Coordinates of C-alpha atoms in Angstrom, one line a residue:
Chain A
M265 CA 41.2 37.4 -7.5
E266 CA 42.8 37.3 -4.1
D267 CA 40.0 39.4 -2.7
V268 CA 37.4 37.1 -3.9
G269 CA 39.2 34.2 -2.4
S270 CA 39.6 35.8 1.0
V271 CA 36.0 37.0 1.0
V272 CA 34.8 33.5 0.2
A273 CA 37.0 32.1 3.0
R274 CA 35.6 34.6 5.4
V275 CA 32.0 33.9 4.5
G276 CA 32.7 30.2 4.8
A277 CA 34.2 30.6 8.2
A278 CA 31.4 32.8 9.4
W279 CA 28.9 30.3 8.1
L280 CA 30.5 27.4 9.9
A281 CA 30.7 29.4 13.1
L282 CA 27.1 30.2 12.9
V283 CA 26.2 26.6 12.3
F284 CA 28.3 25.6 15.2
A285 CA 26.9 28.1 17.6
L286 CA 23.3 27.8 16.7
I287 CA 23.0 24.1 16.0
V288 CA 25.9 21.9 17.1
L289 CA 26.4 23.4 20.5
P290 CA 22.7 23.2 21.5
S291 CA 22.7 19.6 20.3
A292 CA 25.5 18.7 22.5
L293 CA 23.8 20.3 25.5
G294 CA 20.4 18.9 24.6
I295 CA 18.7 22.3 24.5
S296 CA 16.6 23.9 21.8
L297 CA 16.8 27.5 20.6
G298 CA 13.4 27.5 19.1
I299 CA 14.6 28.1 15.6
S300 CA 12.8 25.0 14.3
E301 CA 9.6 26.0 15.9
A302 CA 9.7 29.4 14.2
Y303 CA 10.5 27.8 10.9
M304 CA 7.6 25.3 11.2
W305 CA 5.2 28.1 12.1
V306 CA 6.1 30.0 8.9
L307 CA 5.9 26.9 6.9
V308 CA 2.4 25.9 8.2
K309 CA 1.1 29.4 7.5
T310 CA 2.4 29.4 3.9
L311 CA 1.0 25.9 3.2
E312 CA -2.4 26.9 4.5
W313 CA -2.4 29.9 2.3
A314 CA -1.5 27.8 -0.7
T315 CA -4.2 25.3 -0.1
I316 CA -6.8 28.0 0.1
R317 CA -5.6 29.4 -3.2
I318 CA -6.0 26.1 -4.8
E319 CA -9.5 25.5 -3.4
K320 CA -10.6 28.9 -4.7
G321 CA -9.1 28.1 -8.1
V322 CA -11.0 24.8 -8.4
K323 CA -14.5 25.8 -9.4
K324 CA -16.0 22.5 -10.4
P325 CA -19.2 21.5 -8.7
Q326 CA -18.6 18.4 -6.6
P327 CA -21.2 15.6 -6.9
E328 CA -22.4 14.2 -3.6
I329 CA -20.3 11.1 -3.4
L330 CA -18.5 9.8 -0.3
K331 CA -15.7 11.9 0.9
T332 CA -12.9 10.0 2.6
P333 CA -9.2 10.7 3.0
A334 CA -7.4 9.2 0.1
A335 CA -4.8 7.5 2.2
N336 CA -6.8 4.3 2.4
G337 CA -7.9 3.8 -1.2
I338 CA -9.8 5.3 -4.0
I339 CA -12.7 2.8 -4.2
E340 CA -15.3 1.9 -1.7
R341 CA -14.7 -1.7 -0.7
D342 CA -17.4 -4.0 0.4
E343 CA -16.1 -5.3 3.6
T344 CA -18.7 -8.1 3.9
P345 CA -16.9 -11.3 4.9
M346 CA -17.2 -14.1 2.5
E347 CA -19.5 -16.2 4.7
K348 CA -22.2 -13.6 5.0
E349 CA -22.1 -12.8 1.3
I350 CA -22.4 -16.4 0.2
A351 CA -25.2 -17.1 2.7
R352 CA -27.1 -14.2 1.4
L353 CA -26.8 -15.3 -2.2
H354 CA -27.5 -18.9 -1.4
R355 CA -31.2 -18.5 -0.8
V356 CA -31.7 -19.2 -4.4
D357 CA -29.4 -22.2 -4.0
F358 CA -27.7 -21.2 -7.2
E359 CA -24.0 -21.4 -7.5
F360 CA -24.3 -19.1 -10.4
S361 CA -24.6 -16.2 -8.0
D362 CA -21.5 -17.0 -6.0
I363 CA -19.4 -15.9 -8.9
F364 CA -20.6 -12.3 -8.2
Y365 CA -18.6 -12.0 -5.0
F366 CA -15.4 -13.2 -6.6
C367 CA -15.9 -11.2 -9.7
R368 CA -16.3 -8.0 -7.8
K369 CA -13.4 -8.8 -5.5
G370 CA -11.3 -9.5 -8.6
F371 CA -12.2 -6.1 -10.1
E372 CA -11.6 -4.3 -6.9
A373 CA -8.2 -5.8 -6.9
I374 CA -7.5 -4.8 -10.4
V375 CA -8.6 -1.2 -9.9
E376 CA -6.5 -0.9 -6.8
D377 CA -4.9 -3.5 -4.7
E378 CA -4.3 -3.0 -1.0
V379 CA -0.8 -4.4 -1.1
T380 CA 0.9 -2.6 -4.0
Q381 CA -0.7 0.6 -2.9
R382 CA 1.3 0.4 0.3
F383 CA 4.5 0.4 -1.7
S384 CA 3.9 3.7 -3.3
S385 CA 3.8 7.0 -1.5
E386 CA 0.7 8.1 0.3
E387 CA -1.4 10.5 -1.7
L388 CA -2.0 13.9 -0.1
V389 CA -5.3 15.6 0.0
S390 CA -3.8 19.0 -0.4
W391 CA -0.8 20.3 -2.2
N392 CA 2.3 21.0 -0.1
L393 CA 4.3 23.1 -2.6
L394 CA 6.9 20.4 -2.9
T395 CA 6.6 19.6 -6.6
R396 CA 4.4 20.2 -9.5
T397 CA 1.7 17.6 -9.3
N398 CA 1.5 15.8 -12.6
V399 CA -2.2 15.2 -12.7
N400 CA -4.1 17.9 -10.8
F401 CA -1.9 20.9 -10.9
H402 CA -3.5 23.5 -13.1
Y403 CA -2.1 26.9 -13.4
I404 CA -4.1 28.6 -10.8
S405 CA -2.5 31.9 -10.2
L406 CA 0.7 33.8 -10.8
R407 CA 1.1 34.3 -7.1
L408 CA 1.0 30.6 -6.3
T409 CA 3.6 29.9 -9.0
V410 CA 5.8 32.6 -7.7
V411 CA 5.6 31.2 -4.2
W412 CA 6.4 27.7 -5.6
V413 CA 9.5 29.1 -7.3
I414 CA 10.6 30.8 -4.2
G415 CA 10.1 27.5 -2.4
V416 CA 12.4 25.7 -4.8
I417 CA 15.1 28.4 -4.4
V418 CA 14.8 28.3 -0.6
R419 CA 15.0 24.5 -0.6
Y420 CA 17.8 23.9 -3.0
C421 CA 20.0 26.9 -2.4
F422 CA 19.6 27.4 1.3
L423 CA 18.3 24.4 3.0
L424 CA 20.2 21.8 1.1
P425 CA 23.7 23.2 1.7
L426 CA 22.8 23.8 5.3
R427 CA 21.6 20.3 5.8
F428 CA 24.4 18.8 3.9
T429 CA 26.9 20.6 6.2
L430 CA 25.1 19.4 9.3
A431 CA 24.9 15.9 8.1
A432 CA 28.6 15.9 7.3
I433 CA 29.4 17.3 10.8
G434 CA 27.1 14.8 12.4
I435 CA 28.6 11.8 10.7
T436 CA 32.2 12.9 11.1
S437 CA 31.7 13.6 14.8
M438 CA 30.0 10.2 15.2
I439 CA 32.9 8.4 13.7
V440 CA 35.6 10.4 15.4
G441 CA 33.8 10.5 18.7
T442 CA 33.0 6.8 19.0
T443 CA 36.5 5.9 17.9
M444 CA 38.0 8.0 20.6
V445 CA 35.6 6.7 23.2
G446 CA 36.3 3.2 22.0
Q447 CA 39.9 3.5 23.1
L448 CA 38.9 3.8 26.7
P449 CA 38.8 0.6 28.8
N450 CA 35.3 -0.7 29.6
S451 CA 33.9 1.3 32.5
S452 CA 30.8 3.3 33.4
V453 CA 32.6 6.4 32.3
K454 CA 33.0 4.9 28.8
N455 CA 29.3 4.0 28.7
Y456 CA 28.4 7.5 29.8
L457 CA 30.6 9.1 27.2
S458 CA 29.4 6.8 24.5
E459 CA 25.8 7.8 25.3
V460 CA 26.7 11.5 25.1
V461 CA 28.4 11.0 21.7
H462 CA 25.6 9.0 20.2
L463 CA 22.9 11.4 21.5
T464 CA 24.7 14.5 20.3
C465 CA 25.3 13.1 16.8
S466 CA 21.7 11.9 16.5
R467 CA 20.5 15.3 17.5
I468 CA 22.7 17.0 14.9
L469 CA 21.5 14.6 12.2
V470 CA 17.8 15.2 13.1
R471 CA 18.4 18.9 12.8
A472 CA 20.1 18.1 9.5
L473 CA 16.7 16.9 8.3
S474 CA 14.8 19.7 10.0
G475 CA 13.1 17.1 12.0
T476 CA 10.3 17.9 14.4
I477 CA 9.6 14.9 16.6
H478 CA 6.9 14.7 19.2
Y479 CA 7.5 11.9 21.8
H480 CA 4.5 10.6 23.7
N481 CA 4.4 8.6 26.8
K482 CA 8.0 8.9 27.7
E483 CA 7.5 6.9 30.8
N484 CA 7.3 3.8 28.7
K485 CA 10.7 4.3 27.1
P486 CA 12.6 1.1 26.5
Q487 CA 14.7 -0.1 29.4
K488 CA 18.0 -1.9 29.4
G489 CA 17.9 -5.6 28.6
G490 CA 14.7 -5.1 26.5
I491 CA 13.9 -5.3 22.9
C492 CA 12.5 -2.2 21.2
V493 CA 10.2 -3.0 18.2
A494 CA 8.9 -0.4 15.8
N495 CA 7.2 -0.1 12.4
H496 CA 9.5 0.7 9.5
T497 CA 9.1 3.5 7.0
S498 CA 12.6 4.7 6.1
P499 CA 16.3 4.4 7.1
I500 CA 15.9 7.5 9.3
D501 CA 13.6 5.7 11.7
A502 CA 16.7 4.7 13.6
I503 CA 17.9 8.3 14.0
I504 CA 14.4 9.4 15.0
L505 CA 14.5 6.9 17.9
T506 CA 18.1 7.4 18.9
N507 CA 17.4 11.2 19.2
D508 CA 15.7 10.4 22.4
G509 CA 17.6 7.5 23.9
C510 CA 20.4 5.1 23.4
Y511 CA 19.9 1.7 21.7
A512 CA 22.0 -1.1 20.5
M513 CA 21.4 -1.4 16.8
V514 CA 21.0 -4.7 15.0
G515 CA 21.8 -5.1 11.4
Q516 CA 23.9 -6.3 8.6
V517 CA 27.4 -5.1 8.0
H518 CA 27.6 -2.9 4.9
G519 CA 30.5 -1.6 2.9
G520 CA 31.4 2.0 2.2
L521 CA 30.6 4.9 4.6
M522 CA 27.9 2.9 6.4
G523 CA 30.5 0.2 7.1
V524 CA 32.9 2.8 8.5
I525 CA 30.3 4.1 10.8
Q526 CA 29.4 0.6 12.0
R527 CA 32.9 -0.3 12.7
A528 CA 33.5 2.9 14.6
T529 CA 30.4 2.8 16.7
V530 CA 30.7 -0.8 17.7
K531 CA 33.9 0.0 19.6
A532 CA 32.1 2.4 21.9
C533 CA 28.8 0.7 22.3
P534 CA 27.8 -3.0 21.9
H535 CA 25.8 -2.8 18.7
V536 CA 25.1 -6.1 17.1
W537 CA 26.3 -6.2 13.5
F538 CA 26.1 -9.4 11.5
E539 CA 28.1 -10.5 8.5
R540 CA 26.0 -11.4 5.5
S541 CA 26.7 -15.1 5.9
E542 CA 25.7 -15.0 9.5
I543 CA 22.3 -13.5 8.7
K544 CA 21.2 -16.6 6.9
D545 CA 21.7 -18.7 9.9
R546 CA 18.7 -17.9 12.0
H547 CA 19.8 -19.9 15.0
L548 CA 23.0 -18.0 15.2
V549 CA 21.2 -14.7 15.0
T550 CA 18.7 -15.6 17.7
R551 CA 21.5 -16.9 19.9
R552 CA 23.5 -13.7 19.7
L553 CA 20.5 -11.6 20.3
R554 CA 19.5 -13.7 23.3
E555 CA 22.9 -13.3 24.8
H556 CA 22.7 -9.6 24.4
V557 CA 19.3 -9.4 26.0
A558 CA 20.2 -11.6 28.9
D559 CA 22.8 -9.1 30.0
K560 CA 20.7 -6.6 31.8
S561 CA 23.3 -3.9 31.8
K562 CA 23.3 -3.7 28.0
L563 CA 21.3 -1.2 26.1
P564 CA 17.9 -2.2 24.6
I565 CA 18.2 -3.5 21.1
L566 CA 16.3 -1.9 18.2
I567 CA 14.6 -4.1 15.7
F568 CA 12.2 -3.4 12.8
P569 CA 10.3 -6.7 12.3
E570 CA 8.6 -5.8 9.0
G571 CA 11.9 -6.3 7.3
T572 CA 11.4 -3.6 4.7
C573 CA 10.1 -0.1 4.3
I574 CA 6.4 0.4 4.2
N575 CA 4.7 3.6 3.2
N576 CA 3.5 4.5 6.7
T577 CA -0.2 4.0 6.1
S578 CA -0.2 0.4 7.3
V579 CA 1.7 -2.2 9.3
M580 CA 2.6 -5.4 7.5
M581 CA 3.3 -8.8 8.9
F582 CA 6.0 -8.9 11.6
K583 CA 8.7 -11.6 11.1
K584 CA 8.5 -13.9 14.0
G585 CA 12.2 -14.1 14.5
S586 CA 12.4 -11.1 16.7
F587 CA 9.7 -12.4 19.0
E588 CA 11.4 -15.7 19.6
I589 CA 14.3 -14.2 21.5
G590 CA 12.4 -13.8 24.7
G591 CA 12.7 -10.8 27.1
T592 CA 10.4 -7.8 27.3
I593 CA 9.2 -6.2 24.1
Y594 CA 8.8 -2.4 24.1
P595 CA 6.6 -1.5 21.1
V596 CA 7.0 1.9 19.5
A597 CA 4.7 3.4 16.9
I598 CA 6.2 6.0 14.5
K599 CA 3.9 8.0 12.3
Y600 CA 5.2 10.6 9.9
D601 CA 3.2 13.6 8.9
P602 CA 3.3 13.6 5.1
Q603 CA 2.3 17.2 4.8
F604 CA 5.9 18.4 5.1
G605 CA 7.9 15.8 3.5
D606 CA 7.5 12.2 2.4
A607 CA 9.8 10.0 4.5
F608 CA 8.9 6.7 2.8
W609 CA 11.8 5.1 1.0
N610 CA 10.6 3.2 -2.1
S611 CA 13.7 1.1 -2.5
S612 CA 12.5 -0.3 -5.8
K613 CA 12.1 3.1 -7.3
Y614 CA 14.9 5.2 -5.7
N615 CA 18.4 4.3 -4.5
I616 CA 19.6 5.6 -1.2
V617 CA 21.4 8.6 -2.6
S618 CA 18.4 10.0 -4.5
Y619 CA 16.3 9.2 -1.4
L620 CA 18.5 11.3 0.8
L621 CA 18.5 14.1 -1.7
R622 CA 14.7 14.1 -1.7
I623 CA 14.6 14.1 2.1
M624 CA 17.0 16.9 2.3
T625 CA 15.1 19.1 -0.1
S626 CA 11.8 18.6 1.6
W627 CA 10.4 21.1 3.9
A628 CA 10.8 19.1 7.1
I629 CA 10.3 15.7 8.6
V630 CA 7.5 15.8 11.2
C631 CA 6.6 12.8 13.1
N632 CA 5.0 11.4 16.2
V633 CA 6.5 8.7 18.3
W634 CA 4.5 6.8 20.8
Y635 CA 6.2 4.7 23.4
M636 CA 3.9 1.9 24.5
P637 CA 3.8 -0.2 27.6
P638 CA 6.0 -3.3 27.6
M639 CA 4.6 -6.6 26.4
V640 CA 5.7 -10.1 27.2
R641 CA 4.8 -13.4 25.6
K642 CA 1.9 -15.1 27.4
E643 CA 1.6 -18.7 28.4
G644 CA 0.7 -20.8 25.4
E645 CA 1.1 -18.1 22.9
D646 CA 3.5 -18.9 20.1
A647 CA 5.8 -16.4 18.4
V648 CA 3.5 -15.7 15.5
Q649 CA 0.5 -14.9 17.8
F650 CA 2.7 -12.7 20.0
A651 CA 4.0 -10.9 16.9
N652 CA 0.5 -10.2 15.7
R653 CA -0.6 -9.0 19.1
V654 CA 2.3 -6.5 19.2
R655 CA 1.6 -5.4 15.7
S656 CA -2.1 -4.7 16.4
A657 CA -1.1 -2.6 19.4
I658 CA 1.3 -0.6 17.2
A659 CA -1.1 -0.2 14.4
H660 CA -3.9 0.9 16.8
Q661 CA -1.7 3.5 18.5
G662 CA -0.3 5.0 15.3
G663 CA -3.6 5.1 13.5
L664 CA -2.3 2.7 10.8
T665 CA -4.2 -0.1 9.2
E666 CA -3.1 -3.7 9.7
L667 CA -2.4 -5.9 6.7
H668 CA -1.8 -9.6 7.0
W669 CA 0.6 -9.5 4.2
D670 CA 4.3 -10.0 4.1
G671 CA 6.5 -7.0 3.3
G672 CA 8.5 -9.3 1.0
L673 CA 5.7 -9.0 -1.5
K674 CA 7.3 -5.8 -2.6
R675 CA 9.5 -8.0 -4.7
A676 CA 8.0 -11.4 -4.8
K677 CA 4.7 -13.1 -5.8
V678 CA 2.1 -14.5 -3.4
K679 CA 2.8 -18.0 -2.3
D680 CA 0.5 -20.7 -3.7
T681 CA -0.4 -21.7 -0.1
F682 CA -2.3 -18.5 0.4
R683 CA -4.4 -19.0 -2.6
E684 CA -5.2 -22.5 -1.7
E685 CA -6.3 -21.4 1.8
Q686 CA -8.9 -19.1 0.3
Q687 CA -10.2 -21.8 -2.0
K688 CA -10.4 -24.3 0.9
N689 CA -12.4 -21.8 2.9
Y690 CA -14.9 -21.3 0.1
S691 CA -15.4 -25.0 -0.5
K692 CA -15.7 -25.7 3.2
M693 CA -18.6 -23.2 3.3
L694 CA -20.4 -24.7 0.3
V695 CA -20.2 -28.2 1.7
R696 CA -21.4 -27.0 5.1
N697 CA -24.4 -25.3 3.4
G698 CA -25.5 -28.8 2.4
S699 CA -25.1 -28.1 -1.3
I700 CA -24.1 -31.7 -1.9
G701 CA -27.3 -33.2 -3.0
Chain B
P63 CA 4.6 11.9 -25.1
R64 CA 3.9 8.2 -25.2
G65 CA 0.8 7.3 -23.1
A66 CA 0.8 10.6 -21.3
H67 CA -2.8 11.5 -21.9
P68 CA -5.8 9.3 -21.5
P69 CA -8.0 9.1 -24.6
H70 CA -11.3 10.6 -25.4
L71 CA -14.3 9.9 -23.3
S72 CA -16.6 9.2 -26.2
L73 CA -17.1 5.5 -25.5
F74 CA -19.2 6.2 -22.4
S75 CA -22.7 7.1 -23.5
P76 CA -23.9 8.7 -20.3
P77 CA -20.8 10.4 -19.1
T78 CA -21.0 9.1 -15.6
V79 CA -17.3 8.5 -15.0
T80 CA -15.6 11.7 -14.0
S81 CA -12.3 12.7 -15.5
E82 CA -10.6 12.2 -12.1
Q83 CA -11.6 8.6 -12.1
I84 CA -10.3 8.2 -15.6
E85 CA -7.0 9.7 -14.5
H86 CA -6.8 7.3 -11.6
L87 CA -7.6 4.3 -13.8
H88 CA -5.0 5.5 -16.3
R89 CA -2.4 5.7 -13.6
R90 CA -3.4 2.2 -12.5
F91 CA -3.1 1.0 -16.1
K92 CA 0.4 2.4 -16.4
Q93 CA 1.3 0.7 -13.2
L94 CA 0.1 -2.6 -14.5
S95 CA 1.6 -2.3 -17.9
H96 CA 4.9 -1.0 -16.6
D97 CA 4.5 2.2 -18.6
Q98 CA 3.8 0.3 -21.9
L99 CA 0.9 1.2 -24.1
T100 CA -0.8 -2.3 -23.8
I101 CA -1.4 -4.9 -21.2
R102 CA -1.0 -8.6 -21.6
K103 CA -2.3 -11.4 -19.5
E104 CA 1.1 -11.7 -17.7
N105 CA 0.7 -8.2 -16.4
F106 CA -2.1 -9.3 -14.1
D107 CA 0.2 -11.6 -12.3
S108 CA 1.6 -8.7 -10.4
I109 CA -1.5 -8.1 -8.3
P110 CA -1.2 -9.9 -5.0
D111 CA -4.9 -9.4 -4.0
L112 CA -6.0 -11.2 -7.2
E113 CA -4.1 -14.4 -6.3
F114 CA -6.7 -15.1 -3.6
N115 CA -9.4 -15.3 -6.1
P116 CA -10.4 -18.8 -7.3
I117 CA -11.8 -17.5 -10.6
R118 CA -8.8 -15.4 -11.3
G119 CA -8.3 -17.0 -14.6
K120 CA -11.8 -16.3 -15.8
I121 CA -11.6 -12.7 -14.7
V122 CA -8.3 -12.0 -16.5
H123 CA -9.7 -13.9 -19.5
A124 CA -12.7 -11.5 -19.5
F125 CA -10.4 -8.6 -20.2
F126 CA -9.1 -10.2 -23.4
D127 CA -12.4 -11.6 -24.6
K128 CA -13.4 -10.0 -27.9
R129 CA -17.1 -10.2 -27.1
N130 CA -16.6 -8.0 -24.0
L131 CA -14.5 -5.6 -26.1
R132 CA -17.5 -5.1 -28.4
Q133 CA -15.6 -6.4 -31.3
E134 CA -17.4 -8.2 -34.1
S135 CA -15.2 -11.3 -34.3
D136 CA -14.8 -14.0 -31.8
G137 CA -12.0 -15.3 -29.6
L138 CA -9.3 -13.6 -27.6
V139 CA -7.0 -10.7 -28.2
D140 CA -3.4 -10.9 -27.1
E141 CA -3.1 -7.4 -25.6
I142 CA -5.4 -4.5 -24.7
N143 CA -4.8 -0.8 -24.6
F144 CA -6.2 1.7 -22.2
E145 CA -9.4 2.2 -24.2
D146 CA -10.2 -1.5 -24.0
F147 CA -9.3 -1.5 -20.3
L148 CA -11.9 1.2 -19.8
T149 CA -14.5 -0.7 -21.9
I150 CA -14.2 -3.7 -19.5
M151 CA -14.2 -1.4 -16.5
S152 CA -17.5 0.1 -17.7
Y153 CA -19.3 -3.1 -17.0
F154 CA -18.7 -2.4 -13.3
R155 CA -20.1 1.1 -13.3
P156 CA -22.5 1.8 -10.4
I157 CA -26.1 2.8 -11.3
E158 CA -26.7 6.6 -11.4
M159 CA -29.7 8.1 -9.8
N160 CA -30.9 9.8 -13.0
M161 CA -31.2 6.7 -15.2
D162 CA -34.6 6.0 -16.8
E163 CA -36.2 2.5 -17.3
E164 CA -34.7 1.9 -20.7
Q165 CA -31.2 2.8 -19.6
L166 CA -31.5 0.7 -16.5
D167 CA -32.6 -2.3 -18.5
R168 CA -29.7 -1.9 -21.0
F169 CA -27.4 -1.5 -18.0
R170 CA -28.6 -4.7 -16.5
K171 CA -28.4 -6.6 -19.7
E172 CA -24.8 -5.5 -20.3
K173 CA -23.7 -6.7 -16.9
L174 CA -25.5 -10.1 -17.3
K175 CA -24.0 -10.5 -20.7
F176 CA -20.5 -10.0 -19.2
L177 CA -21.3 -12.7 -16.7
F178 CA -22.6 -15.0 -19.4
H179 CA -19.4 -14.7 -21.3
M180 CA -17.5 -15.7 -18.3
Y181 CA -19.4 -19.0 -18.2
D182 CA -19.5 -19.6 -21.9
S183 CA -15.9 -20.4 -22.5
D184 CA -16.2 -21.8 -26.0
H185 CA -18.0 -18.8 -27.2
D186 CA -20.9 -20.7 -28.8
G187 CA -23.6 -18.7 -27.1
K188 CA -24.7 -21.5 -24.8
I189 CA -23.6 -22.5 -21.3
T190 CA -23.4 -26.3 -21.5
L191 CA -23.3 -28.6 -18.5
Q192 CA -19.6 -29.2 -19.1
E193 CA -18.8 -25.4 -19.0
Y194 CA -20.8 -25.0 -15.9
R195 CA -19.0 -27.9 -14.3
N196 CA -15.7 -26.2 -15.1
V197 CA -16.7 -23.0 -13.3
V198 CA -17.8 -24.9 -10.2
E199 CA -14.6 -26.9 -10.2
E200 CA -12.6 -23.8 -10.4
L201 CA -14.5 -22.2 -7.5
L202 CA -14.0 -25.3 -5.4
S203 CA -10.5 -26.3 -6.4
G204 CA -7.9 -26.4 -3.6
N205 CA -10.0 -28.3 -1.2
P206 CA -8.5 -31.8 -0.9
H207 CA -11.6 -33.2 0.9
L208 CA -14.0 -32.3 -1.9
E209 CA -13.8 -34.9 -4.6
K210 CA -14.4 -34.2 -8.2
E211 CA -17.6 -36.2 -7.9
S212 CA -19.1 -33.9 -5.3
A213 CA -18.2 -30.8 -7.4
R214 CA -19.9 -32.5 -10.3
S215 CA -23.1 -33.2 -8.4
I216 CA -23.3 -29.6 -7.3
A217 CA -22.9 -28.5 -10.9
D218 CA -25.5 -31.0 -12.1
G219 CA -28.0 -30.0 -9.5
A220 CA -27.7 -26.4 -10.4
M221 CA -28.1 -27.1 -14.1
M222 CA -31.3 -29.1 -13.4
E223 CA -32.7 -26.1 -11.5
A224 CA -31.8 -23.8 -14.4
A225 CA -33.4 -26.2 -16.9
S226 CA -36.6 -26.3 -15.0
I227 CA -36.9 -22.6 -14.9
C228 CA -36.2 -22.2 -18.6
V229 CA -37.8 -25.1 -20.3
G230 CA -40.3 -26.4 -17.7
Q231 CA -40.7 -30.1 -17.3
M232 CA -38.5 -32.2 -19.6
G233 CA -39.1 -35.7 -20.7
P234 CA -36.6 -38.4 -19.7
D235 CA -35.2 -38.6 -23.2
Q236 CA -34.9 -34.9 -23.8
V237 CA -31.4 -33.5 -23.9
Y238 CA -30.9 -30.0 -22.5
E239 CA -28.3 -28.5 -24.7
G240 CA -27.4 -25.5 -22.7
I241 CA -28.5 -22.2 -21.3
T242 CA -28.8 -19.5 -23.9
F243 CA -28.6 -15.9 -23.1
E244 CA -32.4 -15.4 -23.1
D245 CA -32.7 -18.3 -20.6
F246 CA -29.9 -16.7 -18.6
L247 CA -31.8 -13.5 -18.4
K248 CA -34.9 -15.3 -17.3
M249 CA -33.1 -16.9 -14.4
W250 CA -32.1 -13.6 -13.1
Q251 CA -35.5 -11.9 -13.4
G252 CA -36.5 -10.3 -10.2
I253 CA -33.1 -10.7 -8.6
D254 CA -31.2 -7.5 -8.0
I255 CA -27.7 -7.8 -9.5
E256 CA -27.0 -4.1 -10.2
T257 CA -25.8 -3.4 -6.7
K258 CA -23.6 -6.5 -6.6
M259 CA -21.7 -5.9 -9.8
H260 CA -20.3 -2.5 -9.3
V261 CA -17.2 -0.7 -8.1
R262 CA -17.9 2.6 -6.6
F263 CA -15.2 5.4 -6.6
L264 CA -14.7 7.6 -3.6
N265 CA -14.7 11.3 -4.1
M266 CA -11.2 12.6 -4.5
E267 CA -10.6 16.3 -3.9
T268 CA -7.5 18.0 -5.1
I269 CA -5.1 15.2 -4.9
A270 CA -1.4 15.8 -5.2
H271 CA 1.5 13.5 -5.9
C272 CA 4.8 14.0 -4.4
Y273 CA 7.8 12.9 -6.4

């Protein structure tokens, strides 16, 4: 018995030493050993092989219908604007025909609606060996199944413990590090050390997710005294960004582990944490953020204006509050590659723990981050227009579609005002066409 | 397992809907029904895109209309299962290239019948002036500047046109009871509706779901 115990202890120690040497130390120094790159290369080769096997296995003749990536819908939508459609039908001057347009729109919405679709994970066009697909997975070959089983073993028995260890190390060092730095009096040394601690811990956490991040246009990185604005897909968005720079976070105070982290980090670096009661008071929030931004020596604040997690195929309405603060806005577009792991957090379907478990048993998190040139509010532009302008830029850069819907629709129904708008437009058109005899 | 497999495809006489499309519709059905076996009217409330639509009520109604569900009796059902859902969806099938004259004609009649049922809300086989007024009012509701009178005159004007096509010149004492289905068909002669009343599926290759 004793032998087993000592063997286990020695293995454990060796394991930790390896992790420390290969991962933690390079994170602190900001260098990369190339392990992730090798891993990704192997992964890509395996997935390509798997896709080819599946395509060989599917022998059905494909009819010549349109082929489009499934990410943006399963039906072909007629994008004719309402005015053109009604003008076309009105040559007969029959309102009987107007009903067609709305009928078809209604059916399109029932078969698949643009909004609800964004709150479920993006559908992939090829299989990525992550799970058995429920619909289209047929038993194709023994080899493929064996590879899948090996994949499961690798992910759950090797990657998961490794990642869990790293995450634990990362979070603990963050708490301990920032608490220690927080004891120092305010000075440039303190700021420097705080940055080092934050960066190191972010890097460890990114490695804990096997994250491969490509940063583009680094010359546009957010500067001090600015506001960094990005599209929101998951809670790890923040870590993705802090991996490359230091930001002041904005958010609500939570309980539990998150609360501990928040309280520790705010001692070292001026993050802006709000109590739940304070969040309701919009003026208070805006005022505090304004004070922060006005101080040009403070780190740029990081805000996700959508307010909720969207599935990374589109950008929903930006809440105008962030754009009323003033200052320079640095937009950032984040696009995840769904091939290696689905980063989207469907908060109505999964809680945070099962979400993290899923992330940690995916192959990797691969994403592209584009830093965009700063934007300022123009003369005569109100907050909403400015928000839309920034949103268009982000959507354009990241290759996402824009939707004029509120992320709050994940949980609530459409406001009556929206529906009345549409009806008003329609009747205005009819009246203009001189249909009143 | 409950609701796990979509039913037989026997209700489609030319099998123009692929099994993939059926799978997709089934998934959508489960989403709308919250994994129950049937859908009720309330389940359509969860579609934000549909809220925009002024004739939303009529469209939802159409799903529960016994005439559209090819049932012998009259009136509305309370809930529909997936087979019924597919039956209604089949009204919006796109035309296939290999259809002959007879099939095309039947196709067109089916779509027009669906539309007819949407107007004829009391199920008596005729679209009366009042029923038509209701539809126009629904389409135009929400505009505070358009009074009820204007909506009425639009409706009346359209009915007059319809009457003149169907019955020819009417005497001043004659009462036009309503548009029957045959008259309705006459109105649409020569007008291409097939391309307006269809929903076309994109081709989906091996699609995977990640859980």
